[in-house]
Coordinates of C-alpha atoms in Angstrom, one line a residue:
M1 CA 126.7 114.4 164.9
N2 CA 128.0 115.2 168.4
A3 CA 130.1 118.2 168.9
Q4 CA 132.6 115.9 170.6
V5 CA 135.1 113.8 168.7
L6 CA 133.4 110.6 167.6
G7 CA 135.0 107.4 168.8
E8 CA 134.0 105.2 165.9
H9 CA 136.1 107.3 163.5
E10 CA 139.8 106.7 162.8
F11 CA 140.4 110.5 163.0
G12 CA 139.0 113.0 165.4
Y13 CA 136.1 114.8 163.7
N14 CA 133.2 116.9 165.0
D15 CA 130.6 119.4 164.0
H16 CA 132.9 122.3 164.3
D17 CA 135.5 120.6 162.0
F18 CA 132.7 120.0 159.4
E19 CA 131.6 123.6 159.5
Q20 CA 135.2 124.8 159.1
V21 CA 135.5 122.5 156.0
R22 CA 132.3 124.0 154.6
E23 CA 133.5 127.5 155.2
R24 CA 136.8 127.0 153.5
L25 CA 135.4 125.2 150.5
Y26 CA 132.8 127.9 150.0
R27 CA 135.4 130.7 150.3
R28 CA 137.9 129.0 148.0
A29 CA 135.6 127.4 145.3
G30 CA 132.2 128.9 145.9
I31 CA 130.8 125.4 146.6
S32 CA 128.0 125.3 149.2
L33 CA 128.0 121.9 150.9
A34 CA 124.7 120.7 152.3
T35 CA 124.6 120.1 156.1
S36 CA 123.9 116.4 155.3
K37 CA 127.4 115.9 153.8
Q38 CA 129.3 115.3 157.1
Q39 CA 130.1 111.7 156.4
M40 CA 131.1 112.4 152.8
V41 CA 133.5 115.1 154.0
Y42 CA 135.0 112.6 156.5
S43 CA 135.4 109.8 154.0
R44 CA 136.9 112.0 151.3
L45 CA 139.4 113.8 153.4
A46 CA 140.5 110.8 155.6
R47 CA 143.0 109.8 152.9
R48 CA 144.7 113.1 153.1
L49 CA 145.0 112.8 156.9
R50 CA 146.6 109.4 156.5
Q51 CA 149.1 110.7 153.9
L52 CA 150.0 113.6 156.1
E53 CA 150.1 111.5 159.3
L54 CA 147.6 113.7 161.1
R55 CA 145.2 112.4 163.8
T56 CA 142.4 114.9 163.8
F57 CA 140.5 117.1 161.4
S58 CA 141.3 120.2 163.4
A59 CA 145.0 119.4 162.9
Y60 CA 144.4 119.0 159.2
L61 CA 142.6 122.3 159.0
A62 CA 145.5 124.0 160.8
Y63 CA 147.9 122.4 158.3
L64 CA 145.7 123.6 155.4
D65 CA 145.9 127.2 156.6
K66 CA 149.7 127.0 156.8
H67 CA 150.4 125.2 153.6
P68 CA 148.9 126.8 150.5
E69 CA 150.0 123.8 148.3
E70 CA 147.4 121.7 150.2
W71 CA 144.4 123.7 148.8
Q72 CA 144.4 121.8 145.5
P73 CA 144.3 118.3 147.1
F74 CA 141.6 119.6 149.5
I75 CA 139.4 120.8 146.6
N76 CA 140.1 117.7 144.5
A77 CA 139.0 115.5 147.3
L78 CA 135.7 117.4 147.8
T79 CA 134.5 118.0 144.3
T80 CA 132.2 115.6 142.6
N81 CA 132.9 114.3 139.1
I82 CA 130.0 112.4 137.6
T83 CA 130.1 112.3 133.8
A84 CA 129.6 110.1 130.8
F85 CA 130.0 110.3 127.0
F86 CA 127.0 112.0 125.4
R87 CA 125.2 112.5 128.7
E88 CA 121.9 114.2 127.8
R89 CA 122.2 113.4 124.1
H90 CA 119.7 116.1 123.1
H91 CA 122.3 118.8 124.0
F92 CA 124.8 117.4 121.4
D93 CA 122.1 117.3 118.7
Q94 CA 121.4 121.0 119.4
L95 CA 125.1 121.8 119.4
V96 CA 125.4 120.3 115.9
A97 CA 122.3 122.3 114.8
L98 CA 124.0 125.5 116.1
A99 CA 127.3 124.8 114.3
R100 CA 125.4 124.3 111.0
E101 CA 123.6 127.6 111.2
P102 CA 124.4 129.7 108.1
Q103 CA 125.7 132.7 110.0
R104 CA 128.5 130.5 111.5
K105 CA 130.0 129.4 108.2
G106 CA 133.3 130.8 107.1
R107 CA 134.7 131.5 110.6
P108 CA 136.3 129.4 113.4
L109 CA 133.8 128.1 116.0
R110 CA 134.6 128.4 119.7
F111 CA 133.1 126.5 122.6
W112 CA 133.7 126.1 126.4
S113 CA 133.1 123.1 128.5
A114 CA 133.2 124.8 131.9
A115 CA 133.2 121.7 134.1
S116 CA 134.9 119.1 131.9
S117 CA 135.8 116.6 134.6
T118 CA 137.6 113.6 133.1
G119 CA 136.9 114.7 129.6
E120 CA 133.9 112.8 128.4
E121 CA 131.8 116.0 127.8
P122 CA 134.4 117.9 125.7
Y123 CA 135.3 114.8 123.7
S124 CA 131.6 114.2 123.1
M125 CA 131.3 117.7 121.8
A126 CA 134.3 117.1 119.5
I127 CA 133.0 113.8 118.2
A128 CA 129.5 115.3 117.5
L129 CA 131.0 118.3 115.7
H130 CA 133.6 116.3 113.8
Q131 CA 131.1 113.8 112.6
A132 CA 128.7 116.6 111.5
L133 CA 131.1 119.0 109.9
G134 CA 133.9 116.9 108.6
E135 CA 137.0 119.0 107.5
R136 CA 135.3 122.1 108.8
A137 CA 135.7 120.8 112.3
Q138 CA 139.5 121.3 112.1
G139 CA 139.2 125.0 112.9
I140 CA 137.0 124.4 116.0
Q141 CA 138.4 125.2 119.4
I142 CA 136.9 123.6 122.5
I143 CA 138.2 125.0 125.8
A144 CA 137.7 122.4 128.5
S145 CA 138.2 123.5 132.1
D146 CA 137.8 122.1 135.7
I147 CA 138.9 123.1 139.1
D148 CA 140.2 119.6 139.9
T149 CA 143.7 119.0 138.6
G150 CA 143.4 115.2 139.0
V151 CA 140.5 114.8 136.6
L152 CA 142.1 117.2 134.1
E153 CA 145.2 115.0 133.9
T154 CA 142.9 112.0 133.1
A155 CA 141.1 114.2 130.5
R156 CA 144.4 115.2 128.8
R157 CA 145.5 111.6 128.5
G158 CA 142.2 110.7 126.9
V159 CA 142.4 107.0 127.9
Y160 CA 139.3 105.3 129.2
P161 CA 138.3 101.8 130.2
L162 CA 136.3 100.1 127.4
E163 CA 133.3 99.8 129.7
R164 CA 133.1 103.6 129.8
L165 CA 132.5 103.5 126.0
A166 CA 129.9 100.7 126.1
Q167 CA 127.0 103.1 125.5
L168 CA 128.6 104.6 122.4
D169 CA 127.5 103.6 118.9
P170 CA 130.0 100.9 117.7
A171 CA 130.8 103.0 114.6
L172 CA 131.8 106.0 116.8
R173 CA 133.9 103.7 119.0
K174 CA 135.7 102.4 116.0
R175 CA 136.2 105.8 114.3
Y176 CA 137.2 107.9 117.3
F177 CA 139.0 105.6 119.7
Q178 CA 142.1 103.4 119.5
R179 CA 141.9 100.1 121.4
G180 CA 144.9 99.2 123.5
T181 CA 146.8 96.0 123.3
G182 CA 149.1 94.1 125.6
S183 CA 149.4 95.9 128.9
N184 CA 146.8 98.4 127.6
A185 CA 144.2 95.8 126.8
G186 CA 140.8 96.9 128.1
L187 CA 141.6 100.5 127.5
A188 CA 140.9 102.9 124.6
R189 CA 142.5 106.2 123.6
V190 CA 140.8 109.2 122.0
V191 CA 142.2 109.7 118.5
P192 CA 144.7 112.5 118.0
E193 CA 142.4 114.6 115.8
L194 CA 139.9 114.9 118.6
Q195 CA 142.6 115.7 121.2
Q196 CA 143.8 118.5 119.0
M197 CA 140.4 120.1 119.1
V198 CA 140.3 120.4 122.9
D199 CA 142.4 122.7 125.1
F200 CA 142.3 121.6 128.7
R201 CA 142.9 124.3 131.4
R202 CA 142.4 124.6 135.1
I203 CA 139.9 127.3 135.9
N204 CA 138.3 128.0 139.3
L205 CA 135.0 129.7 138.4
L206 CA 135.5 132.0 141.4
D207 CA 138.7 133.4 140.0
T208 CA 138.4 137.0 139.0
D209 CA 140.2 136.4 135.7
W210 CA 139.4 133.3 133.7
R211 CA 141.8 134.4 130.9
L212 CA 139.2 133.7 128.3
S213 CA 138.2 135.9 125.4
G214 CA 134.6 136.5 124.3
G215 CA 132.9 135.4 121.1
M216 CA 132.0 131.9 122.3
D217 CA 129.4 130.1 120.2
A218 CA 128.3 127.9 123.1
I219 CA 129.1 127.2 126.7
F220 CA 128.4 123.9 128.4
C221 CA 128.1 124.4 132.2
R222 CA 126.0 121.4 133.2
N223 CA 125.3 120.2 136.8
V224 CA 127.7 122.8 138.2
M225 CA 125.5 125.6 139.3
I226 CA 123.6 123.3 141.7
Y227 CA 126.7 123.5 144.0
F228 CA 126.6 127.3 144.3
D229 CA 124.1 129.5 146.2
K230 CA 121.7 131.6 144.2
P231 CA 123.7 134.9 144.4
T232 CA 126.8 133.1 143.1
Q233 CA 124.8 131.4 140.4
V234 CA 123.6 134.7 139.1
R235 CA 127.0 136.3 139.3
L236 CA 128.7 133.5 137.4
L237 CA 125.9 133.4 134.8
E238 CA 126.3 137.1 134.1
R239 CA 130.1 136.6 133.6
M240 CA 129.7 133.6 131.4
V241 CA 127.0 135.2 129.2
R242 CA 129.3 138.1 128.5
L243 CA 131.7 135.6 126.8
L244 CA 128.9 134.4 124.5
R245 CA 128.0 135.7 121.1
P246 CA 124.5 137.3 121.1
D247 CA 123.2 134.2 119.2
G248 CA 125.2 131.7 121.3
L249 CA 123.7 129.1 123.6
F250 CA 124.2 128.2 127.2
F251 CA 123.7 124.5 128.1
A252 CA 122.7 123.8 131.7
G253 CA 122.1 120.5 133.6
H254 CA 118.8 118.7 133.7
S255 CA 118.2 119.8 137.3
E256 CA 119.2 123.4 136.9
S257 CA 116.9 126.4 136.4
F258 CA 117.6 130.1 136.1
V259 CA 114.3 131.7 136.8
Q260 CA 116.1 134.0 139.2
A261 CA 118.3 135.2 136.3
N262 CA 115.6 136.0 133.6
H263 CA 117.4 139.3 133.1
V264 CA 120.5 137.4 131.9
V265 CA 119.2 134.4 129.9
K266 CA 116.0 133.1 128.4
L267 CA 115.0 129.4 128.0
V268 CA 114.9 128.4 124.3
S269 CA 114.8 124.6 124.6
R270 CA 115.1 121.9 127.3
T271 CA 117.8 123.2 129.7
V272 CA 119.2 125.3 126.9
Y273 CA 119.4 129.1 127.2
Q274 CA 120.2 132.1 125.1
P275 CA 121.4 135.5 126.3
V276 CA 118.8 138.2 126.8
P277 CA 119.4 140.9 124.3
G278 CA 122.2 143.1 125.6
A279 CA 123.3 140.7 128.3
S280 CA 126.2 139.3 126.3
T281 CA 127.7 142.7 125.5

């Protein structure tokens, strides 16, 4: 990319603009954008420039610095939300095994989905736990958070196109989703008993106070750490593990590894970790 404004673009955009976007996103959300993401940044932010009637990215960045309310649309545009129901199925099998452990009976269970996106992950957790535990699942709390307010609104509604449910077992679709009719044909809503299990909240993982109490039985933080640099990964992992019970589990994404944090967690299964003794206290 030339340092000069590129003529083939609708909006003025150059190397310096891209570096400024990277710096602001890292400072605000801890996300480290690769240098190969120039075109992605342009395509995702171009809509905001149209809406604000700005002609160049430098004008948009100046606007961003003067209007704090623009930070959320900026972050929403640049965060990636790839998810699916029961993605990495083995994690949900292990979650159920954890919930059935004898030492967890007789007390409420608490879980955190730390990058819940449009809700498929926490609702998958709720389905797996409700199916396995029956009435015992009524006392379960699943906190589901994301930095993107747009995806959180979708998650709270719990309404999905039927094609998003195509990979689910038909019995699960029938039990845990209500099919829409009329103007809602082609859609399905999560049943109320699952929605009651999940508490959706906006949380920026870089915030100094997540307003979460400890004693979590498990934390799902999958395919999130890959967007942070190594020092930020370790720092976040240390904070998250302190929210876990000593016998709790931390679920990571399939491409994530924490060899640089072996003082914090130990690998106990495929992309599943447990706190190193003393790390969660």
